[in-house]
Coordinates of C-alpha atoms and ligand atoms in Angstrom, one line a residue:
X135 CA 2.5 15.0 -1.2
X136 CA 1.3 12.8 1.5
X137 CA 4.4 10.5 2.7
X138 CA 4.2 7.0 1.4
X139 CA 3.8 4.2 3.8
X140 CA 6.4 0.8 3.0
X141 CA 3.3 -1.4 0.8
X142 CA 3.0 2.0 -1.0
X143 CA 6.2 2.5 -3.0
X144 CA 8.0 -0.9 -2.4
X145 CA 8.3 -3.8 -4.6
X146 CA 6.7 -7.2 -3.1
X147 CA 8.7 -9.8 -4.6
X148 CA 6.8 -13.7 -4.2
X149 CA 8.9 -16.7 -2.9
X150 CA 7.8 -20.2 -3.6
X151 CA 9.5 -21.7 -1.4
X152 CA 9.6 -25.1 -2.0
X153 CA 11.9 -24.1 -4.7
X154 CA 13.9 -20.9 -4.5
X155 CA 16.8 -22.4 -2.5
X156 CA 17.4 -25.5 -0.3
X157 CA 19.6 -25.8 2.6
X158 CA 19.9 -29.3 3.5
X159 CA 19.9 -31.1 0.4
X160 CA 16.1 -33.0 0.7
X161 CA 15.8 -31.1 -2.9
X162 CA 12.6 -28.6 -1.2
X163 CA 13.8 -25.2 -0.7
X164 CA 13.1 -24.3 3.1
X165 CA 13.4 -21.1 5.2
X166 CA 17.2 -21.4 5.9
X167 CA 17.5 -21.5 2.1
X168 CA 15.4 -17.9 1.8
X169 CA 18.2 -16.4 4.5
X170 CA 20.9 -17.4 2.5
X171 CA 19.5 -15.2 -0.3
X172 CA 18.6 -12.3 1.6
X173 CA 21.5 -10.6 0.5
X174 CA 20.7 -10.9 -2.9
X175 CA 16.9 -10.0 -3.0
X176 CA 18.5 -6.6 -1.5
X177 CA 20.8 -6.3 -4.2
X178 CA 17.7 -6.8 -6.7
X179 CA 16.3 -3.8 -5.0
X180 CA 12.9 -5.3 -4.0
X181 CA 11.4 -3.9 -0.5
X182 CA 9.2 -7.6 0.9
X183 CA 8.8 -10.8 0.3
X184 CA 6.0 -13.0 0.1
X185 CA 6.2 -16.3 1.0
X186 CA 4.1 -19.0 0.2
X187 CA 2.8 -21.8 3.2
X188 CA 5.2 -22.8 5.1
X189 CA 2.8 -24.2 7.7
X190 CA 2.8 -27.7 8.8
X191 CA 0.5 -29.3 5.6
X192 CA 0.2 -33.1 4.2
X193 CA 1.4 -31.1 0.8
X194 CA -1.5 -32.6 -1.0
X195 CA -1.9 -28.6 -2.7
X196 CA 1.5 -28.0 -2.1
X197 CA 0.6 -25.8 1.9
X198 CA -2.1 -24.9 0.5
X199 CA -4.1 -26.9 2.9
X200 CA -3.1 -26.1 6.4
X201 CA -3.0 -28.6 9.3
X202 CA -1.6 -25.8 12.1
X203 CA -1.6 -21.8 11.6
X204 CA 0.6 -21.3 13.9
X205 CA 3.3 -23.5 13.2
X206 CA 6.1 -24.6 10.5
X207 CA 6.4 -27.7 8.7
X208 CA 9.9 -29.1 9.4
X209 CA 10.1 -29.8 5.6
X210 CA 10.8 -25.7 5.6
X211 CA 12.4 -25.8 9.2
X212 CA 11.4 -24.4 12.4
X213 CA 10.2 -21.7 14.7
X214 CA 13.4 -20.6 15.4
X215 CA 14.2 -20.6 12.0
X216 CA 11.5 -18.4 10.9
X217 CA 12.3 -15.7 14.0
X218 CA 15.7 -15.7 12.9
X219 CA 14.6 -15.0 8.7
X220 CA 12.3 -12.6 9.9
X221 CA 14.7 -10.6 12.1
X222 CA 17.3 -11.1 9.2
X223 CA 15.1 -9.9 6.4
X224 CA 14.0 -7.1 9.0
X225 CA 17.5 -6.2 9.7
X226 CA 18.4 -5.3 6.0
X227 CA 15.1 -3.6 5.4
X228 CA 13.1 -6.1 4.0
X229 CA 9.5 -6.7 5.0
X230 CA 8.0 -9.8 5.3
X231 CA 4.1 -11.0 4.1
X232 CA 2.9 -14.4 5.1
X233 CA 0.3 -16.3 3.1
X234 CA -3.2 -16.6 5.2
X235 CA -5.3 -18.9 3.8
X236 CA -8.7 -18.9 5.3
X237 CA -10.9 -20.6 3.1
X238 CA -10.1 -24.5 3.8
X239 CA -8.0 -26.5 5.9
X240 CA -6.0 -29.4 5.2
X241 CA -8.0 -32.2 6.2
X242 CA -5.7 -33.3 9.0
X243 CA -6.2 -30.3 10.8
X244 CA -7.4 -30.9 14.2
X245 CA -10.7 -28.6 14.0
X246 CA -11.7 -31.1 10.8
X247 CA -10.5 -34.4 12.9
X248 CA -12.7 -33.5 15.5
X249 CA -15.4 -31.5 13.1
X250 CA -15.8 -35.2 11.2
X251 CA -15.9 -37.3 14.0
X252 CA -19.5 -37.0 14.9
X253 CA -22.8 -34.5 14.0
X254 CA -22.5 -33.7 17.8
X255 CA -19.0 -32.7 17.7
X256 CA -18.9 -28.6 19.1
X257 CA -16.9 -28.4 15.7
X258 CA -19.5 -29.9 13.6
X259 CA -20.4 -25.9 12.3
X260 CA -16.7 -25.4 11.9
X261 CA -17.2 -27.2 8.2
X262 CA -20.1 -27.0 5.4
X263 CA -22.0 -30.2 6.3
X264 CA -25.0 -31.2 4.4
X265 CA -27.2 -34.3 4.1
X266 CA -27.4 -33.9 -0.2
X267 CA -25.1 -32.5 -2.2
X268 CA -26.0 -29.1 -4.7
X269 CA -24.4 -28.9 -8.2
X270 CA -21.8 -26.9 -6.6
X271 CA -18.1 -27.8 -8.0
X272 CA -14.6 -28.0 -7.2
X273 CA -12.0 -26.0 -8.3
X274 CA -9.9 -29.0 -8.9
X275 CA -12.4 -30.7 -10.9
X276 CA -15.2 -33.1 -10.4
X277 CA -18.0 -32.3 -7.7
X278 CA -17.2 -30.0 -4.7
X279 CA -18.8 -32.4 -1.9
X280 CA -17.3 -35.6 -0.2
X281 CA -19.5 -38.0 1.1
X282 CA -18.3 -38.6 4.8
X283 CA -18.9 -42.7 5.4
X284 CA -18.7 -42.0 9.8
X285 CA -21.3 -39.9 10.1
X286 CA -23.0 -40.2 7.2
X287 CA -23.2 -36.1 5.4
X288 CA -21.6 -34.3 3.0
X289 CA -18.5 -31.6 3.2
X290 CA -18.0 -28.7 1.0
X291 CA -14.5 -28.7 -0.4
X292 CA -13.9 -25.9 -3.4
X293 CA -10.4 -27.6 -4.2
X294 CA -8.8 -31.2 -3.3
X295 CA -11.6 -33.0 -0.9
X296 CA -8.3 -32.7 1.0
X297 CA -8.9 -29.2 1.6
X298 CA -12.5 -29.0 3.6
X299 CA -13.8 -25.7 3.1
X300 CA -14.5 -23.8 6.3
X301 CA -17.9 -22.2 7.6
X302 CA -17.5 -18.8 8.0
X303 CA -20.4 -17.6 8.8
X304 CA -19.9 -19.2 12.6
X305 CA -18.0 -16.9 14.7
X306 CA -16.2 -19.1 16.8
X307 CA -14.1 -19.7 13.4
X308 CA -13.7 -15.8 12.8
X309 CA -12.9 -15.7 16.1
X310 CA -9.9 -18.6 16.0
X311 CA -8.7 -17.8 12.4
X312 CA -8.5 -13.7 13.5
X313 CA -6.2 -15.3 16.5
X314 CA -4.2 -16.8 13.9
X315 CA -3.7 -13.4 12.2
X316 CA -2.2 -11.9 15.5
X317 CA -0.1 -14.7 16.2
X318 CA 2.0 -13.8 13.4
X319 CA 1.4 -10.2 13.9
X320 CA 2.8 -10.2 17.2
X321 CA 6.0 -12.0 15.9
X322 CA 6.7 -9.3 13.5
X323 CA 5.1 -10.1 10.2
X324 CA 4.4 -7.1 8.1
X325 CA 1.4 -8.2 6.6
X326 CA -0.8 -11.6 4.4
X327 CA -1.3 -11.9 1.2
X328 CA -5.2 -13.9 2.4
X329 CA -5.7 -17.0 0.0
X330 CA -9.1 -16.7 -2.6
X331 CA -10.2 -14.3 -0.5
X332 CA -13.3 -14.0 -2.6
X333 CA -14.8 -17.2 -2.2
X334 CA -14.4 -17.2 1.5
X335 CA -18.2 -17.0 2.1
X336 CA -21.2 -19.5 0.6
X337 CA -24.8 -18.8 -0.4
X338 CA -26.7 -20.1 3.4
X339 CA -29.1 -21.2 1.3
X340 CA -26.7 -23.4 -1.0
X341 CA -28.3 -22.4 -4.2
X342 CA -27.3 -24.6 -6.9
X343 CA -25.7 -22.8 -9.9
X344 CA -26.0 -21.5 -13.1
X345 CA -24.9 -23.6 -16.3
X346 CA -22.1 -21.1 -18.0
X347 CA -23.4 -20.9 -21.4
X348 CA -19.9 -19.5 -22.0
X349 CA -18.3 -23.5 -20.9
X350 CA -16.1 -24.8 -24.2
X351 CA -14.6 -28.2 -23.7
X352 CA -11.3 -28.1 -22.9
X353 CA -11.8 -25.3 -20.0
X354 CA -11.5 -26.2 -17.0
X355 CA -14.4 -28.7 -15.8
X356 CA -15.8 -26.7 -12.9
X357 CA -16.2 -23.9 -15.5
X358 CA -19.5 -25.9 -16.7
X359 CA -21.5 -23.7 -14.4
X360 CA -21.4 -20.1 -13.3
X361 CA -19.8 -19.5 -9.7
X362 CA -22.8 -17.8 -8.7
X363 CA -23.2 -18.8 -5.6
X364 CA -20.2 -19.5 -4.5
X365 CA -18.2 -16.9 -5.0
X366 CA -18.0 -13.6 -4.5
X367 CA -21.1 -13.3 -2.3
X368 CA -22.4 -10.0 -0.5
X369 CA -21.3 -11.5 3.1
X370 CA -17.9 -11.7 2.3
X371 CA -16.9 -7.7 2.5
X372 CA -18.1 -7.6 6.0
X373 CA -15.3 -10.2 6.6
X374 CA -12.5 -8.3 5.0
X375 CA -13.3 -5.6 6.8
X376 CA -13.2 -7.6 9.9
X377 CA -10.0 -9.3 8.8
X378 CA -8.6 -5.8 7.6
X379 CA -9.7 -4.5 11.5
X380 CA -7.6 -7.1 13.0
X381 CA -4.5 -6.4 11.0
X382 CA -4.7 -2.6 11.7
X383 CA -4.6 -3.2 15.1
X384 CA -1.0 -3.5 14.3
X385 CA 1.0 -0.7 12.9
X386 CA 2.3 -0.8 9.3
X387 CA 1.0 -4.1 8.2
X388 CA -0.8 -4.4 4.9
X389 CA -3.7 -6.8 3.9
X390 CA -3.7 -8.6 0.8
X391 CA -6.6 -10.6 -1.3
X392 CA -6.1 -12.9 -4.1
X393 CA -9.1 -12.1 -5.9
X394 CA -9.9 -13.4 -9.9
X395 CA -12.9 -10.7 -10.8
X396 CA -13.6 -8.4 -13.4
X397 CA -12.0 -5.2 -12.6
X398 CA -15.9 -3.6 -11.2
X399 CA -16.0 -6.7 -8.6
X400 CA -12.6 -6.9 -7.8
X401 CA -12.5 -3.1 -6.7
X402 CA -15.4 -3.7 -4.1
X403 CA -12.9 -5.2 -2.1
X404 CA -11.2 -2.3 -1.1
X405 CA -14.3 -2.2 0.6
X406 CA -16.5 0.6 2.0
X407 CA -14.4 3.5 3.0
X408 CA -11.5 1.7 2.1
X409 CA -11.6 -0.2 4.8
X410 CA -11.1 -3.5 3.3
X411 CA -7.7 -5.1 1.8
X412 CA -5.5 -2.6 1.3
X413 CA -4.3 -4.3 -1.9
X414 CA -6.9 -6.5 -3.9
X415 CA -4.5 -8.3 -6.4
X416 CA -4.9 -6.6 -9.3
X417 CA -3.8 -9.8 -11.8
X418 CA -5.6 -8.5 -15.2
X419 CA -2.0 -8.2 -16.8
X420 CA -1.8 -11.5 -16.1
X421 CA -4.5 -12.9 -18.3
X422 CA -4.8 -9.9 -21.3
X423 CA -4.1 -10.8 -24.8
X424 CA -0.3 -9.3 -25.3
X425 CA -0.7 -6.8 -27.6
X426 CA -0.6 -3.0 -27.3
X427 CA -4.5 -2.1 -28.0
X428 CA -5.1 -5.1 -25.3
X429 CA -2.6 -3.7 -22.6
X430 CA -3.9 -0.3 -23.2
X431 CA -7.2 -1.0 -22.4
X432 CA -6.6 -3.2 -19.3
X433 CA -5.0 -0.4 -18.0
X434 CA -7.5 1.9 -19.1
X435 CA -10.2 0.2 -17.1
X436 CA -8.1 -0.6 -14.0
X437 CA -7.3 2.8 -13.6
X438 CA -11.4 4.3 -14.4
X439 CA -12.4 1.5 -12.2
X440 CA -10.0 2.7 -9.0
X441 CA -12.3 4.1 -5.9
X442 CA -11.3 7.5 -5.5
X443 CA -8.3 7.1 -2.4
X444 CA -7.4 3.4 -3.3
X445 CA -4.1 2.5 -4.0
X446 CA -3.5 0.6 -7.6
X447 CA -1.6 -2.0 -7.6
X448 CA 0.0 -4.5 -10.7
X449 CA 1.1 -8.2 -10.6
X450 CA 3.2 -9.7 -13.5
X451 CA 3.6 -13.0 -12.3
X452 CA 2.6 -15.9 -9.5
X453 CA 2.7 -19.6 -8.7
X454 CA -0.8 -20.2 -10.5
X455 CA 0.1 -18.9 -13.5
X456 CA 2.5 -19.4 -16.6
X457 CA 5.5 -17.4 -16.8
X458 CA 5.5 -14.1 -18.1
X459 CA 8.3 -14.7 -20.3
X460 CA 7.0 -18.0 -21.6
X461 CA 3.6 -15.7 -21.8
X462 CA 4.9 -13.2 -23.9
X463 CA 7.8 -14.1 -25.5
X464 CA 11.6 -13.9 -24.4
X465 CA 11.7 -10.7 -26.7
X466 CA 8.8 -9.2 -25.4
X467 CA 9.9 -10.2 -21.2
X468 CA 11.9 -6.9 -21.0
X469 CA 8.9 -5.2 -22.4
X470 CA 6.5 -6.6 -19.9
X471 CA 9.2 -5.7 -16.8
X472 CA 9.5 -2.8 -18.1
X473 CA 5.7 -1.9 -18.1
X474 CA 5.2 -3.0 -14.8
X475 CA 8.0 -0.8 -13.3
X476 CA 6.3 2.5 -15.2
X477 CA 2.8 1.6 -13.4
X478 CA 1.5 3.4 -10.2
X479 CA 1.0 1.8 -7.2
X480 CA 2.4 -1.0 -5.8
X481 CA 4.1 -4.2 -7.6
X482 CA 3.7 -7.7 -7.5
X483 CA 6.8 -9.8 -9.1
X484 CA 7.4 -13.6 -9.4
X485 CA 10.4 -15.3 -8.5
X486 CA 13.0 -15.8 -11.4
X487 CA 10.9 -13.2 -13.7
X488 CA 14.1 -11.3 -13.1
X489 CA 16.1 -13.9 -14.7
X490 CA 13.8 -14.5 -17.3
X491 CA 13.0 -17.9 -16.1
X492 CA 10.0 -19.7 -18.8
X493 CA 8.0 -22.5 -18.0
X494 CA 10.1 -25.7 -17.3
X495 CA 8.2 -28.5 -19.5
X496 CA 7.2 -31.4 -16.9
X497 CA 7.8 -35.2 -18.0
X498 CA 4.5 -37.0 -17.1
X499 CA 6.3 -39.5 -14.0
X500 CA 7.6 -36.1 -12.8
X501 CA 4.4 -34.6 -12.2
X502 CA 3.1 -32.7 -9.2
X503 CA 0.3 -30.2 -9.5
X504 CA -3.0 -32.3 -8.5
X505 CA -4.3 -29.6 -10.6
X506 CA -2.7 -31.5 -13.3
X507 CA -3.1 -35.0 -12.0
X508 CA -7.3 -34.4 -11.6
X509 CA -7.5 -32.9 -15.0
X510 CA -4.6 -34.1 -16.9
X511 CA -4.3 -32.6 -20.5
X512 CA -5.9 -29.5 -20.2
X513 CA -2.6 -27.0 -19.4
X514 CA -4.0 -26.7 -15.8
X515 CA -0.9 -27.6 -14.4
X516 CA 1.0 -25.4 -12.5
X517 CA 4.5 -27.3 -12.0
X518 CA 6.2 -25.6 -15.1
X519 CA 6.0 -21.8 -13.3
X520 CA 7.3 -23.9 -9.5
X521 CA 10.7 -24.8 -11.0
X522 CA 13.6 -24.7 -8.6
X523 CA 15.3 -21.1 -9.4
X524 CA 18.7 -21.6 -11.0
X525 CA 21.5 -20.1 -9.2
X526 CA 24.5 -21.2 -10.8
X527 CA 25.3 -23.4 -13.8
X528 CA 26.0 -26.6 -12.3
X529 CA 23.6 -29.6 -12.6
X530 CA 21.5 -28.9 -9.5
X531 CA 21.9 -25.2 -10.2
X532 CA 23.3 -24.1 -6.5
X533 CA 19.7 -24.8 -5.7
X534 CA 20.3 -28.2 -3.7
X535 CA 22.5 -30.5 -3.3
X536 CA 19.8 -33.8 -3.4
X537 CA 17.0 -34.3 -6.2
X538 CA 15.3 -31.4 -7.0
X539 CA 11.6 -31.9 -6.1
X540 CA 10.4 -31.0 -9.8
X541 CA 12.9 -30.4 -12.6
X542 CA 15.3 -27.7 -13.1
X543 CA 15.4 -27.3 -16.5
X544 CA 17.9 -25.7 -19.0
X545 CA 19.6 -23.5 -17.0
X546 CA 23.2 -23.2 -18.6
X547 CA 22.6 -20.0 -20.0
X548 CA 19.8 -19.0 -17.6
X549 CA 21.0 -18.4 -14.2
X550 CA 21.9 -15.8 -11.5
X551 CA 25.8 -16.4 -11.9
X552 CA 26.1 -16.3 -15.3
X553 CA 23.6 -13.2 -15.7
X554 CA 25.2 -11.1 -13.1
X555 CA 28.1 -10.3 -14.6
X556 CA 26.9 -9.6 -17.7
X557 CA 26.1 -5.7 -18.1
X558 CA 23.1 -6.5 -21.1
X559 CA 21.5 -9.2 -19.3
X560 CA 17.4 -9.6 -18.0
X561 CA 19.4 -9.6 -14.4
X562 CA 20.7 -5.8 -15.1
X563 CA 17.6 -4.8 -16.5
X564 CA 15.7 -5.8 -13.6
X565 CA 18.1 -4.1 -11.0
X566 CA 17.9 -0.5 -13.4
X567 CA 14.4 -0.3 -13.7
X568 CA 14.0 -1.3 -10.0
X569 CA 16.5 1.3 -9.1
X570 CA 15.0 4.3 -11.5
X571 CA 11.8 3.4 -9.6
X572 CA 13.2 3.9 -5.8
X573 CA 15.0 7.3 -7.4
X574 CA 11.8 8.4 -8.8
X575 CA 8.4 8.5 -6.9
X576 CA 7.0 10.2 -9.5
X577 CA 6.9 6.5 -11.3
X578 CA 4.9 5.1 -8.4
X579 CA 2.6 7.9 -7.2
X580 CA 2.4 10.9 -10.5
X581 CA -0.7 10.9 -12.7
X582 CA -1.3 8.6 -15.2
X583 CA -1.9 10.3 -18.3
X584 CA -2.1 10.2 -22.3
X585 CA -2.7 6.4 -22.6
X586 CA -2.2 5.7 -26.7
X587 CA -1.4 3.3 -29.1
X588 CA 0.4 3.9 -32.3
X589 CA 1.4 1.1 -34.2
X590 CA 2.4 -1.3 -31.8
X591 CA 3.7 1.1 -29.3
X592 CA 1.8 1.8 -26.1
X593 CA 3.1 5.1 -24.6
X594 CA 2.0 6.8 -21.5
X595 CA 2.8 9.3 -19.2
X596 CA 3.6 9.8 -15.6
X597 CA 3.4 13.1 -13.7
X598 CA 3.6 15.1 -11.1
X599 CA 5.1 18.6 -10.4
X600 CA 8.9 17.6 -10.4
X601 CA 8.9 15.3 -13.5
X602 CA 7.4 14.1 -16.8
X603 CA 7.9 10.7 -18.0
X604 CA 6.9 8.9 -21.0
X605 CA 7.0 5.4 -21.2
X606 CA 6.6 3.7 -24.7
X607 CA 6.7 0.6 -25.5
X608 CA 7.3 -1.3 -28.6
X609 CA 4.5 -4.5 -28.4
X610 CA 5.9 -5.4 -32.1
X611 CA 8.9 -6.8 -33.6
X612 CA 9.1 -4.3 -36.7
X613 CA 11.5 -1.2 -35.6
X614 CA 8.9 2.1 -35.2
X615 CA 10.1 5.6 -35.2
X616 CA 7.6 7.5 -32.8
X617 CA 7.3 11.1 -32.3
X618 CA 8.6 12.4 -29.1
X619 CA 8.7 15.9 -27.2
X620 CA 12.2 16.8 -25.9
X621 CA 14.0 14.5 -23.9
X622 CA 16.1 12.9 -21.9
X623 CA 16.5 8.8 -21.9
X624 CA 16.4 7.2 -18.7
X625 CA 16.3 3.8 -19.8
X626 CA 15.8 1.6 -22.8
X627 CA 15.3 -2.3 -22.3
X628 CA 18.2 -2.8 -25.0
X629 CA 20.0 -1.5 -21.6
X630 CA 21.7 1.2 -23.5
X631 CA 21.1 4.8 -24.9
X632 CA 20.9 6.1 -20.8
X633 CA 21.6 9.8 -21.4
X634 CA 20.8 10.2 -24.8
X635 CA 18.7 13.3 -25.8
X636 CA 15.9 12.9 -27.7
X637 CA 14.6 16.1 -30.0
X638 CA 11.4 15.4 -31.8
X639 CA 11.3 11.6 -32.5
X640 CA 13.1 8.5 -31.8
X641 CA 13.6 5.1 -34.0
X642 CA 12.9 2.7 -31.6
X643 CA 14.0 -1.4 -32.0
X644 CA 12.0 -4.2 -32.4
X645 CA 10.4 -5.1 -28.7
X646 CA 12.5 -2.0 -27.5
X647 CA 10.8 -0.3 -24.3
X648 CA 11.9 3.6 -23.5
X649 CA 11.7 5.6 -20.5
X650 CA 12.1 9.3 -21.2
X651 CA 12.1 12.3 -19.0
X652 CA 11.0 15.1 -21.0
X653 CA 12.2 18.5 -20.7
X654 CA 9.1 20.7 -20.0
X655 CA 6.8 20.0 -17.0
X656 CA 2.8 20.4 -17.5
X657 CA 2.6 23.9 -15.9
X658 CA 5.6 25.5 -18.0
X659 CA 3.8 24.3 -21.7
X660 CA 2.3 27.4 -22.9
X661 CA -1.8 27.3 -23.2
X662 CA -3.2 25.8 -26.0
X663 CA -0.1 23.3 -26.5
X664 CA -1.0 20.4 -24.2
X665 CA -0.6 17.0 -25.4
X666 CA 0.7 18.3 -28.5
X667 CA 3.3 15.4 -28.3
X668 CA 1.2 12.3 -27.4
X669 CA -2.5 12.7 -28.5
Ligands
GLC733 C1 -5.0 -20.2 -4.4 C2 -3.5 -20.5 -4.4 C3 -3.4 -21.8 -5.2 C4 -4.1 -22.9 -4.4 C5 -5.6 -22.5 -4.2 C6 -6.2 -23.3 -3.2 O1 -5.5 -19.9 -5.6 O2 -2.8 -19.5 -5.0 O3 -2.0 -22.1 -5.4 O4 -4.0 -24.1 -5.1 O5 -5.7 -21.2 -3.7 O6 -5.7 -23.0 -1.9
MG734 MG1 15.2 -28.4 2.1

């Protein structure tokens, strides 16, 4: 088997970091805060981080508009205190991915200053300038253009008019933003998770869109039409590619795209030969009904869908989306981690999923998320999954020593101190299955095989020529006693029953998840008897 680079086998674990810890008591977790935790995110077992903007930013999206790509905002801390968390985190083996986002700026950001100031400005082309507006809309709601009173046109924005999209199709801003890349890249960064990397490129002929005949109120407003040309175009690949060019001119780094597509789209951006992201998010666990014939299928189609050479990859959680266990259920959270440990490829994981952590309802005055605030009452707001992370069970929760920036939540029971010790707990689960996973490649790169659903159990297999492991799943709360080749357990989400052998069927528990090594590998079953177990 070929050797497997770092993105390959490791776990990338995602740090918001306004909240995961805060080191000088202004209630924002900062970069100082991260290094204090190192210690423990090596304990969990995961092999990077990825870290949200920490670039100097007004905070109208929260960094996601950028005034300087090459700098820190001092709300997270400074230069020197990033050199010194990247050298840390390098030190003890971690690898650290930065967040690119490439699409907009902030509109503070210098380039836009001098881009707005006048239609002869060298930077006018920088921006999507127009003297009418098309139908085109924004993300955030409401029309996607901002009429500019100085010099008298119209800019693109697809989120907060804050955030003015920028024109790639001029090179002098490939050219400045690829700079950008290997300024980080030359300080050490292993790689970017790049920002709605599928909408990075516009129609030239700004099109207007589609009505949606799909729209139902209470979506989303800009789901009234049908991102047709906005999103997704043809240009865009040759711009990964470049992007993806610039990062391999650095060894060992890995390219990332946040892409929302169907599963055909969204593999076109491994791009042609593979040379585009390395990893296009794969976030289809994210949005699937939770049931077993529902899971089944998403991985059914993921994995028929894969180019032949790319590398799968599986996210359970981010910052834009609801909890997983306020998703699936607290019973069913062990399930879901321990489905995403038993996938190939390479994993995703959310901040405080290893706790458990569920959406922390927001009281209106406490608000945040201009998603929110632009389209209040619609459950677009993404504050409840950007909770501070609970450390400890005091009232701040060892997260700060100040105000919280958005509130913490109930957190007696749920936090890192009082799960540690405890030898049942979400905490332990997540450190086991993490571990089993680093002891056996054969859960990250075997075969994929014998995809079923019986009952309410989803059970697959992994495989290569040292092991066989089926994984089953109980996506029900009745007990289910399933029919099982010879075994071995390797883990149960109940966190016990490691060790027990299994001979012809097992009664699994209500939301109980199983990993079992089973005795015989695929070339020592006689002819004729394969998949007698599973199918
Ligand atoms: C991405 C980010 C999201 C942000 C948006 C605009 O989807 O994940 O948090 O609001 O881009 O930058
Ligand atoms: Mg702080």
């Amino acid at each position: 088997m070929q050797e497997l680079t770092w993105w390959q086998h490791g776990i990338i674990y995602e740090i918001y970091p306004r909240s995961f810890q805060d080191s000088d008591g202004d209630g924002i977790g900062d970069l100082n805060g991260i290094l204090q935790r190192l210690d423990y995110l090596v304990q969990l077992g995961i092999n990077a981080i990825w870290i949200s903007p920490i670039y100097p930013s007004p905070m109208a999206d929260f960094g996601y508009d950028v005034a300087d790509y090459c700098g820190i905002d001092p709300i997270f801390g400074t230069m020197e205190d990033f050199d010194r968390l990247l050298a840390e985190a390098h030190r003890r083996g971690l690898k650290m991915i930065l967040d690119f986002v490439p699409n907009h700026t902030s509109n503070q950001h210098p380039w836009f200053l001098e881009s707005r100031s006048s239609r002869e400005n060298p930077k006018r082309d920088w921006y999507l300038w127009r003297d009418k507006p098309n139908n085109w809309l924004s993300n955030f709601g409401g029309s996607g253009w901002e009429w500019d009173e100085t010099t008298g046109q119209y800019y693109y924005h697809s989120f907060l008019k804050q955030q003015p999209d920028l024109n790639w199709r001029n090179p002098a801003v490939q050219a400045a933003m690829f700079d950008v890349l290997r300024f980080w890249l030359r300080r050490g960064v292993d790689g970017f998770r790049v920002d709605v990397m599928w909408l990075m490129i516009k129609d030239d002929q700004f099109r207007d869109n589609p009505p949606n005949p799909g729209y139902r109120l209470g979506q989303p407003s800009s789901h009234r039409l049908l991102p047709m040309y906005n999103s997704d175009r043809p240009e865009v690949h040759d711009l990964v590619a470049r992007m993806r060019a610039v990062v391999d001119e650095f060894p060992q780094r890995v390219l990332i795209g946040e892409i929302y597509l169907p599963v055909e789209q969204l593999m076109s951006y491994y791009g042609r030969d593979l040379k585009g992201a390395n990893l296009p998010f794969n976030f289809h666990l994210l949005q699937c009904a939770w049931t077993a014939e529902a899971v089944k299928q998403v991985i059914s189609d993921y994995h028929t869908a894969l180019p032949k050479g790319a590398w799968p990859n599986w996210v359970l959680g981010n910052h834009d989306n609801a909890r997983i266990a306020t998703r699936v259920g607290t019973s069913q959270a062990p399930v879901a981690a321990m489905l995403l440990f038993t996938l190939p490829g390479t994993l995703t994981m959310y901040y405080g999923e290893e706790i458990g952590m569920t959406n922390v309802p927001i009281p209106p005055e406490r608000v945040q998320d201009p998603a929110e605030k632009n389209e209040p009452g619609l459950g677009l707001g993404r504050d409840p999954e950007r909770t501070p992370m609970p450390w400890n069970g005091t009232p701040s929760a060892g997260f700060t020593t100040g105000r919280p920036w958005l509130p913490i939540g109930d957190h007696e029971a749920i936090n890192v101190a009082a799960l540690e010790h405890d030898p049942a707990s979400m905490l332990q689960l997540y450190r086991n299955l993490i571990n089993l996973r680093r002891s056996n490649l054969t859960l990250v790169s075997g075969a994929l095989q014998s995809v079923t659903v019986e009952k309410n159990v989803l059970s697959y297999q992994r495989i290569d020529d040292k092991q066989r492991i089926v994984v089953l799943l109980n996506i029900g709360s009745a007990p289910e006693t399933m029919t099982v080749e010879r075994g071995t357990v390797l883990a149960s989400t109940y966190l016990d029953r490691v060790g027990q052998e299994v001979i012809g069927s097992i009664d699994m528990r209500a939301s109980e998840g199983l990993i079992i090594c089973l005795k015989t590998l695929i070339r020592d079953v006689p002819p004729g008897s394969e998949g007698a177990d599973m199918s």
